[in-house]
mmCIF file of C-alpha atoms in Angstrom:
data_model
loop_
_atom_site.group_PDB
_atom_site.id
_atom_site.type_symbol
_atom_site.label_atom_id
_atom_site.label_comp_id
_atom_site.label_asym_id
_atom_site.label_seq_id
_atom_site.Cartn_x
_atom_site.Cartn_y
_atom_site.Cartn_z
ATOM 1 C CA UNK A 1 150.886 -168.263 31.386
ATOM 2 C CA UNK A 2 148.254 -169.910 33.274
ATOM 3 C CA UNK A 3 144.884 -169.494 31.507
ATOM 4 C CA UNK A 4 141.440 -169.433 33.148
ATOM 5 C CA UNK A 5 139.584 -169.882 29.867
ATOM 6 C CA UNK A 6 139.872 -171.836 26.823
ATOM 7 C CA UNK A 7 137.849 -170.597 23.795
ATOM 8 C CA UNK A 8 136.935 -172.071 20.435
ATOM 9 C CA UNK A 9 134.965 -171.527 17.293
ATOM 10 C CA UNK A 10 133.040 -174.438 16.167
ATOM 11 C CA UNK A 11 132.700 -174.598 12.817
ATOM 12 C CA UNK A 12 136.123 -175.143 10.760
ATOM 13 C CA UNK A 13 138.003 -175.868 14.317
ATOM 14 C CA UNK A 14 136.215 -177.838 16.960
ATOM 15 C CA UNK A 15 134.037 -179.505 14.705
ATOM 16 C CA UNK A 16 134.939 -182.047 11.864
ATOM 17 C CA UNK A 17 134.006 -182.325 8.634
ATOM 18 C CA UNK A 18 130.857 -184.321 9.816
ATOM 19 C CA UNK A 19 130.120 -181.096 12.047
ATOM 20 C CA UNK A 20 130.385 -183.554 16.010
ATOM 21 C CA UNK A 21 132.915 -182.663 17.858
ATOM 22 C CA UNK A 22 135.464 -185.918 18.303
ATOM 23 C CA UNK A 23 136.196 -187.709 21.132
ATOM 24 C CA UNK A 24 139.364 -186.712 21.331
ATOM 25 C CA UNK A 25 138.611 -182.776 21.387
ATOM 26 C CA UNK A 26 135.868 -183.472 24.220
ATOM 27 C CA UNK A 27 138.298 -185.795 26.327
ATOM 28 C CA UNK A 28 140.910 -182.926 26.045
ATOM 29 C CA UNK A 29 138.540 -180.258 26.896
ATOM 30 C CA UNK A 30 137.290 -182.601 30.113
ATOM 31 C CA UNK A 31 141.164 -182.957 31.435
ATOM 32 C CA UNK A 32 141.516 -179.087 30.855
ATOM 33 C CA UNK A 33 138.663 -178.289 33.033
ATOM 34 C CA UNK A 34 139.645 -180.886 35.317
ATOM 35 C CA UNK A 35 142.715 -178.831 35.682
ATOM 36 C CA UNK A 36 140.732 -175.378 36.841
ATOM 37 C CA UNK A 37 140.232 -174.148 33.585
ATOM 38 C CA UNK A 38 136.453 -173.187 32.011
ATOM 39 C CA UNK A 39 135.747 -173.678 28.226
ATOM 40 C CA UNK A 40 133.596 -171.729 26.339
ATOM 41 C CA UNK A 41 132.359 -172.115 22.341
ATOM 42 C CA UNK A 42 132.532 -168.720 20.338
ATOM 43 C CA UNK A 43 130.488 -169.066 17.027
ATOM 44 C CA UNK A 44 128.832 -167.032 14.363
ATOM 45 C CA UNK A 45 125.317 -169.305 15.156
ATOM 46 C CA UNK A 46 123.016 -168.417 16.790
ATOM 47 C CA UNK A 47 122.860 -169.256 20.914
ATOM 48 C CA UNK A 48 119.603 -171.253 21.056
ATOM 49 C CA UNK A 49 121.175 -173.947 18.149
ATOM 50 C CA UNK A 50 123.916 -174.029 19.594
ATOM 51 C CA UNK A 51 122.192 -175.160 23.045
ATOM 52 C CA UNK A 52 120.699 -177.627 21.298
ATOM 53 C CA UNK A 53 124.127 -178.641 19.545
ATOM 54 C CA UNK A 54 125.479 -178.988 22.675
ATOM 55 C CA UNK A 55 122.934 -181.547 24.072
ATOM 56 C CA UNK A 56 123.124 -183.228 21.200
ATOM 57 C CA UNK A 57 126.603 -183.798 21.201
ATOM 58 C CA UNK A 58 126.789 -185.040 24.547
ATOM 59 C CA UNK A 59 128.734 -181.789 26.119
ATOM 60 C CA UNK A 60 126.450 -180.431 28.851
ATOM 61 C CA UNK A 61 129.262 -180.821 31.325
ATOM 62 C CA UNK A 62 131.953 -179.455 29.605
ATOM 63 C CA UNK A 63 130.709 -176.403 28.084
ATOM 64 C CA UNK A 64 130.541 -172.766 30.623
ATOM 65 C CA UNK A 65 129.870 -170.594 28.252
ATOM 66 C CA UNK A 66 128.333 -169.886 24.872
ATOM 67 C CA UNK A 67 129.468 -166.774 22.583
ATOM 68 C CA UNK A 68 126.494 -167.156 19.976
ATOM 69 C CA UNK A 69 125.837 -164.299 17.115
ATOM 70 C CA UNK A 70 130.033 -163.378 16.679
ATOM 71 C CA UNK A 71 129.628 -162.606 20.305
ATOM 72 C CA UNK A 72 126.221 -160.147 20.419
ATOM 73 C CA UNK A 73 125.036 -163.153 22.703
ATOM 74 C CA UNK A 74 126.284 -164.537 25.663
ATOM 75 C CA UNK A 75 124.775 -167.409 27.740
ATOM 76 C CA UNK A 76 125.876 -168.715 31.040
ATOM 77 C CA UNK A 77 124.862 -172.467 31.223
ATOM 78 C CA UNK A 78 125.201 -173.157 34.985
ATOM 79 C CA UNK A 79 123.003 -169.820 35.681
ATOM 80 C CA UNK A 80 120.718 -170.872 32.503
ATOM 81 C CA UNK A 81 121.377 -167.261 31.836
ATOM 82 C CA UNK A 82 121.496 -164.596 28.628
ATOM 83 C CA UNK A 83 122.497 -160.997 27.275
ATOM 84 C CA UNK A 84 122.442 -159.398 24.288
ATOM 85 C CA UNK A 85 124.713 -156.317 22.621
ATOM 86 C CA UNK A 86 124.230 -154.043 19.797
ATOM 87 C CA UNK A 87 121.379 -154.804 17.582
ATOM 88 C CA UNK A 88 120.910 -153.880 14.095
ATOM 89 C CA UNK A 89 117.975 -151.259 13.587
ATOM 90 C CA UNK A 90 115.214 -151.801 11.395
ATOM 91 C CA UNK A 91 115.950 -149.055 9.297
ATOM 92 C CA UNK A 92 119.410 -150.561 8.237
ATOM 93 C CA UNK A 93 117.907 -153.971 7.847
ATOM 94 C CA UNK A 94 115.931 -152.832 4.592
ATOM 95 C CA UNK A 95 118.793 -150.645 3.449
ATOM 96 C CA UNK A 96 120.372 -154.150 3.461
ATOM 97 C CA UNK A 97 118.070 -156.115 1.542
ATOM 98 C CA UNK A 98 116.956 -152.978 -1.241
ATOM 99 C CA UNK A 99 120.839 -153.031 -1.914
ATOM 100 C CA UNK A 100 120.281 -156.786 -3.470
ATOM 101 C CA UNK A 101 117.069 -156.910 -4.806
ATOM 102 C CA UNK A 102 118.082 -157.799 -8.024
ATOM 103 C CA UNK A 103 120.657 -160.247 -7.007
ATOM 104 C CA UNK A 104 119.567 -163.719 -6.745
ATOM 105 C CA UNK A 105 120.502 -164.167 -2.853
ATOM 106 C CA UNK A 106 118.589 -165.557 0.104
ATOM 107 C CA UNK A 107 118.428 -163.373 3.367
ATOM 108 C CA UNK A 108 118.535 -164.587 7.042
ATOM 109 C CA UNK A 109 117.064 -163.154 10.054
ATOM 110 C CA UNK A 110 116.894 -165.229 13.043
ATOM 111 C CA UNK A 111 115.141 -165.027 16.319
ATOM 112 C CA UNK A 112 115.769 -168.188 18.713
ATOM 113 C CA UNK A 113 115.276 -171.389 17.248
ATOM 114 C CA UNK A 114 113.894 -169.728 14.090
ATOM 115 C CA UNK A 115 115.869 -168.659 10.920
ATOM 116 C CA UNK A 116 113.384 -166.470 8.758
ATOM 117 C CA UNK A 117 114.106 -166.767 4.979
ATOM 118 C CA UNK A 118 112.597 -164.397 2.143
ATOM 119 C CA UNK A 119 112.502 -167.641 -0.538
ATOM 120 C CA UNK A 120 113.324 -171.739 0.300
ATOM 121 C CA UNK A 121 112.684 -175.152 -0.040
ATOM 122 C CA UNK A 122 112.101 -178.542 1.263
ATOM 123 C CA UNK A 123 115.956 -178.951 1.125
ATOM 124 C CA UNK A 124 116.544 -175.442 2.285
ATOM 125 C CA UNK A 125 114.450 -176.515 5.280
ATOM 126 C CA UNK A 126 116.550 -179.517 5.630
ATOM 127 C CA UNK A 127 119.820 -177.932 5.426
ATOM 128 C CA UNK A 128 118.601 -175.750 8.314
ATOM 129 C CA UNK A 129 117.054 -178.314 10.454
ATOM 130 C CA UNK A 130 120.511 -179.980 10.771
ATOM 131 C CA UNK A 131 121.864 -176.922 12.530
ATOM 132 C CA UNK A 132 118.822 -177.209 14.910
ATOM 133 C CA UNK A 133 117.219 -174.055 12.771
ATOM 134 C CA UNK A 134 113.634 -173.772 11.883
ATOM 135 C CA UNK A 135 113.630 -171.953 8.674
ATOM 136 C CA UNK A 136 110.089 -170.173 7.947
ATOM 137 C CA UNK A 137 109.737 -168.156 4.618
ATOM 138 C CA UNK A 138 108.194 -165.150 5.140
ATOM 139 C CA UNK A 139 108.005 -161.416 4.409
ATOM 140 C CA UNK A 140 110.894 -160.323 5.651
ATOM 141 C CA UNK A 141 110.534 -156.857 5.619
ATOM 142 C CA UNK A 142 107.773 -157.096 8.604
ATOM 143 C CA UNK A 143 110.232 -158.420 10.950
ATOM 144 C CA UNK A 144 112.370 -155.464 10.239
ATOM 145 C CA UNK A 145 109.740 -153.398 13.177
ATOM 146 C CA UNK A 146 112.008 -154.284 15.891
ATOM 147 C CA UNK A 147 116.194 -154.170 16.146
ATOM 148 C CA UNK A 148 117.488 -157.813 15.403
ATOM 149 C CA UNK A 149 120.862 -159.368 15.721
ATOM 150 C CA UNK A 150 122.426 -159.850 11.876
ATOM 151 C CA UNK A 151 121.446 -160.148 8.866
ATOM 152 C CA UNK A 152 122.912 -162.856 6.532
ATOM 153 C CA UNK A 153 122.916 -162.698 2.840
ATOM 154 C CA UNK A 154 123.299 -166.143 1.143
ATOM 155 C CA UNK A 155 124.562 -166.558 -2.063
ATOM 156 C CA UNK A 156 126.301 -169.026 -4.972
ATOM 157 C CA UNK A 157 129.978 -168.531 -4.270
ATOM 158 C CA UNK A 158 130.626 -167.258 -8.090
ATOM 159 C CA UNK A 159 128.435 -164.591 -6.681
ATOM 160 C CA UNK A 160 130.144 -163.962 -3.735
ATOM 161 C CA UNK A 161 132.078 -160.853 -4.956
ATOM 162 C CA UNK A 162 129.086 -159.337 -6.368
ATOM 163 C CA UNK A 163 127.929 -159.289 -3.108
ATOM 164 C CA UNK A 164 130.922 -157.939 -1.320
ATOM 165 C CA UNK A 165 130.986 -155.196 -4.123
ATOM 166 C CA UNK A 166 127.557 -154.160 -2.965
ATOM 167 C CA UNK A 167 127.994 -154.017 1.118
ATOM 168 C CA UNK A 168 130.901 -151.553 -0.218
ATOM 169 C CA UNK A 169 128.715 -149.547 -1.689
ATOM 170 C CA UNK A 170 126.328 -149.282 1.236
ATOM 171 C CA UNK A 171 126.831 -145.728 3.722
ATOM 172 C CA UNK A 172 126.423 -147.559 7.367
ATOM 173 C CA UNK A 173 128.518 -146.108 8.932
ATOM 174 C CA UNK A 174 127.396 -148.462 12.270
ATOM 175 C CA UNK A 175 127.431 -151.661 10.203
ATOM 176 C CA UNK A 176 130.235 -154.363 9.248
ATOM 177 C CA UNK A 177 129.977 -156.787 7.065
ATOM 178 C CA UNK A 178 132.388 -159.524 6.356
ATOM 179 C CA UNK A 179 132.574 -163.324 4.458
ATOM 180 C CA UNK A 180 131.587 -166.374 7.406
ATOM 181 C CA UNK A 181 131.683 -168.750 4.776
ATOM 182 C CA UNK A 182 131.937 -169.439 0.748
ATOM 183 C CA UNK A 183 127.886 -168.873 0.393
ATOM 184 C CA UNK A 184 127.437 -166.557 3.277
ATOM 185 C CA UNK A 185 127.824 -162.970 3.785
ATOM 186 C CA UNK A 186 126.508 -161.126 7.418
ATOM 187 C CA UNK A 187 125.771 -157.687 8.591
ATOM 188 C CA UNK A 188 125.817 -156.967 12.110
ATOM 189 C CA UNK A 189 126.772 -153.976 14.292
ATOM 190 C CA UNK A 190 130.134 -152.853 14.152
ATOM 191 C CA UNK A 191 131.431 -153.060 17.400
ATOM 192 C CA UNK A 192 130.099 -157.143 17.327
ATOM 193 C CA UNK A 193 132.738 -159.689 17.266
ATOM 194 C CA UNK A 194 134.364 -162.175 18.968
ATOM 195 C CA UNK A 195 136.763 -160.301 20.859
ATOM 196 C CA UNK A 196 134.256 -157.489 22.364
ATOM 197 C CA UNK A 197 131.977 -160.577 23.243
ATOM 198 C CA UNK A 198 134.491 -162.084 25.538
ATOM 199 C CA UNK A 199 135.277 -159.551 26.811
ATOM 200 C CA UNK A 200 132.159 -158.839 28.079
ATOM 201 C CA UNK A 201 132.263 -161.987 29.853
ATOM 202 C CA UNK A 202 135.779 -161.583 31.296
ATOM 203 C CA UNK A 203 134.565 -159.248 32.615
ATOM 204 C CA UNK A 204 131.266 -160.885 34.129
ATOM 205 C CA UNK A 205 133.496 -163.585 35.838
ATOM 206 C CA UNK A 206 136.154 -161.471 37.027
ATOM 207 C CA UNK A 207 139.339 -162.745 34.548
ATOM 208 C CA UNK A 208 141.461 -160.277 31.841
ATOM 209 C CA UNK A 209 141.459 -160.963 28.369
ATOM 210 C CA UNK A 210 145.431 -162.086 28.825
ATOM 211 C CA UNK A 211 144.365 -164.923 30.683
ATOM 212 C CA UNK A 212 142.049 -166.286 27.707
ATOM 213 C CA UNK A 213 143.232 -169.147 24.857
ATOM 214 C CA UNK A 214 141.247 -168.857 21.797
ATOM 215 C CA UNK A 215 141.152 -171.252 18.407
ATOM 216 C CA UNK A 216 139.804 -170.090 15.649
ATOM 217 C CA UNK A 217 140.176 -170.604 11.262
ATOM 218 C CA UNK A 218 138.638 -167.685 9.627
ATOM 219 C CA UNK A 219 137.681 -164.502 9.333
ATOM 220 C CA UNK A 220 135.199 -163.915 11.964
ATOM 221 C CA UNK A 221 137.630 -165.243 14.506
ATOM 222 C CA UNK A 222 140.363 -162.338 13.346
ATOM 223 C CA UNK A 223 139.819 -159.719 16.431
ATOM 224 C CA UNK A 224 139.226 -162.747 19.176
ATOM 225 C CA UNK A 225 142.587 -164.493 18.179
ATOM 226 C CA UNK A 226 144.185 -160.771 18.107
ATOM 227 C CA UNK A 227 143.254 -159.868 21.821
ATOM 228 C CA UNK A 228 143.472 -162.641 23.337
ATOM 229 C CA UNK A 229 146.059 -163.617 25.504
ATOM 230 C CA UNK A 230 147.246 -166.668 23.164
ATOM 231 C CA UNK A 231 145.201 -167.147 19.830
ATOM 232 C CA UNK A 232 145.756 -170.401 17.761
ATOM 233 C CA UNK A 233 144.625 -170.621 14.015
ATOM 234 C CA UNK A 234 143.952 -173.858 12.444
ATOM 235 C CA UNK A 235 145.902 -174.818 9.595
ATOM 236 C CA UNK A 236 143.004 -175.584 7.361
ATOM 237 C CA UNK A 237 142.154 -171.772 8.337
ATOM 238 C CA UNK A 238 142.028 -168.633 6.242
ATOM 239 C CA UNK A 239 144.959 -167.525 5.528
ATOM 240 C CA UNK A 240 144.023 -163.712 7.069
ATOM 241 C CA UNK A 241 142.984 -165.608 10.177
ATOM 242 C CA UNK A 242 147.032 -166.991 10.289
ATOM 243 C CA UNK A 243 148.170 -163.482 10.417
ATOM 244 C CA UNK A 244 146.254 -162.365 14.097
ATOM 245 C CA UNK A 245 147.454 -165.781 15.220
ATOM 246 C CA UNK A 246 149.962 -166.304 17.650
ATOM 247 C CA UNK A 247 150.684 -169.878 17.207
ATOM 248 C CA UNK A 248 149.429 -172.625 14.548
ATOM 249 C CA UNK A 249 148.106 -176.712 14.868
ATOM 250 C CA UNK A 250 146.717 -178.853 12.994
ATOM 251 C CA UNK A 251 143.457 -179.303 10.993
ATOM 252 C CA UNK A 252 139.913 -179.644 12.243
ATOM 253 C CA UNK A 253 139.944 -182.914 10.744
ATOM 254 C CA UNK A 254 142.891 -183.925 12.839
ATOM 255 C CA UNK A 255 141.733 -183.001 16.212
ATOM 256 C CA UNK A 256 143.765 -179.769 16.251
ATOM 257 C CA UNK A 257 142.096 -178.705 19.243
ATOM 258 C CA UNK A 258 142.917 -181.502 21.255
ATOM 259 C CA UNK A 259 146.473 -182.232 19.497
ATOM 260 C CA UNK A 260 147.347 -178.249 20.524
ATOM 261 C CA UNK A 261 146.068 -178.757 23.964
ATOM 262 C CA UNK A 262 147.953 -181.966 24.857
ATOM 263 C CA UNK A 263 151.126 -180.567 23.605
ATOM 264 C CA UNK A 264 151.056 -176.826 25.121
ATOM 265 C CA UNK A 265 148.955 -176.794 27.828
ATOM 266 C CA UNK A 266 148.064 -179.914 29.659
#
């Protein structure tokens, strides 16, 4: 199969432990578009860090596309351009939150640059600044006046199933929920994920969802690696993840990206 576009997840698969992406994952991603193909990042962050990422980490010329938000954002970089899908009403937001007031958890709601926290810290702050995030405590419950993108509930991992246990018990019928990492859990609209985000934008630049390679490692990558054309799970993934895979390579930490390109498709 020829492929048009090469997708990938950051976190857990193009990035290292370190969170840069190596030079041997950018050099392979350089001779792929060399070869006619387009590369685009897919990631649970949201789009206006990610920009930033992406200067940062010296990629301005390799990256096309940006799947921010699980794919409810999509930005174009050569036409410096955006759209949004399926926002999460107000309504649900505080559903959300009542369902955990008595949990000790930290909620997320983002808008740009800024992550809005109900409690945090100077090392909170800090965390958040390192993903190019702005974190402002505030109330929360204001910013709930106007549809946003997700809602992320952070937690201690021993309380992780706690929290699970409660989205169960929630009746949104409109919502998903689902683990993006050991201390966060995220609420966004159902029909936001990976795989509905791309193919929005197959279908913006005229390609078929066939002619798409994704990489992914956990759980939010599930339904992009599934409809795909060809979807490759790193083995340092989720286990789940493996199962919507069609193909396997190596870790993050070993430059799977790059090592799976070389090999396959370059």
């Amino acid at each position: 199969m020829n492929y048009k576009l090469i997708v990938s997840d950051l976190d857990g698969t193009l990035l290292n432990e370190k969170k840069f992406v190596s030079d041997r994952n950018k050099e392979a991603i350089r001779k792929a578009r060399e070869a006619g193909m387009s590369f685009a990042i897919a990631s649970g962050r949201p789009l206006y860090p990610i920009l930033s990422l992406i200067r940062e980490w010296g990629m301005e010329e390799l990256v096309d596309y940006v799947l921010g938000m699980n794919g409810g954002s999509i930005y174009d970089t050569a036409k410096k351009a955006e759209k949004h899908f399926f926002m999460l009403d107000g309504g649900v937001l505080k559903q959300i939150m009542d369902q955990y007031h008595d949990l000790p958890v930290r909620f997320w709601i983002f808008e740009r640059e800024k992550r809005y926290v109900n409690k945090g810290d100077e090392a909170t702050r800090a965390k958040a600044a390192r993903y190019h995030e702005d974190e402002e405590v505030t109330d929360l419950y204001a910013l709930c006046n106007q549809p946003r993108q997700k809602l992320i509930v952070e937690c201690h991992p021993q309380d992780m199933e706690r929290v699970e246990q409660r989205s169960r018990e929630l009746d949104l019928p409109t919502c998903a929920a689902f683990r993006s990492d050991p201390t966060l859990f995220e609420f966004v609209d159902k029909r936001v994920n990976k795989a509905s985000g791309l193919q929005h934008l197959c279908k913006e630049i005229g390609i078929t969802m066939d002619e798409v390679l994704a990489f992914g490692d956990t759980s939010n990558d599930n339904e992009m690696l599934k409809e795909v054309g060809h979807g490759v799970w790193m083995c340092n993934g989720t286990m789940d993840t493996k199962a919507h895979a069609d193909a396997e390579t190596l870790s993050n930490e070993e430059n799977g990206v790059a090592w799976y390109l070389h090999k396959h498709i370059l």
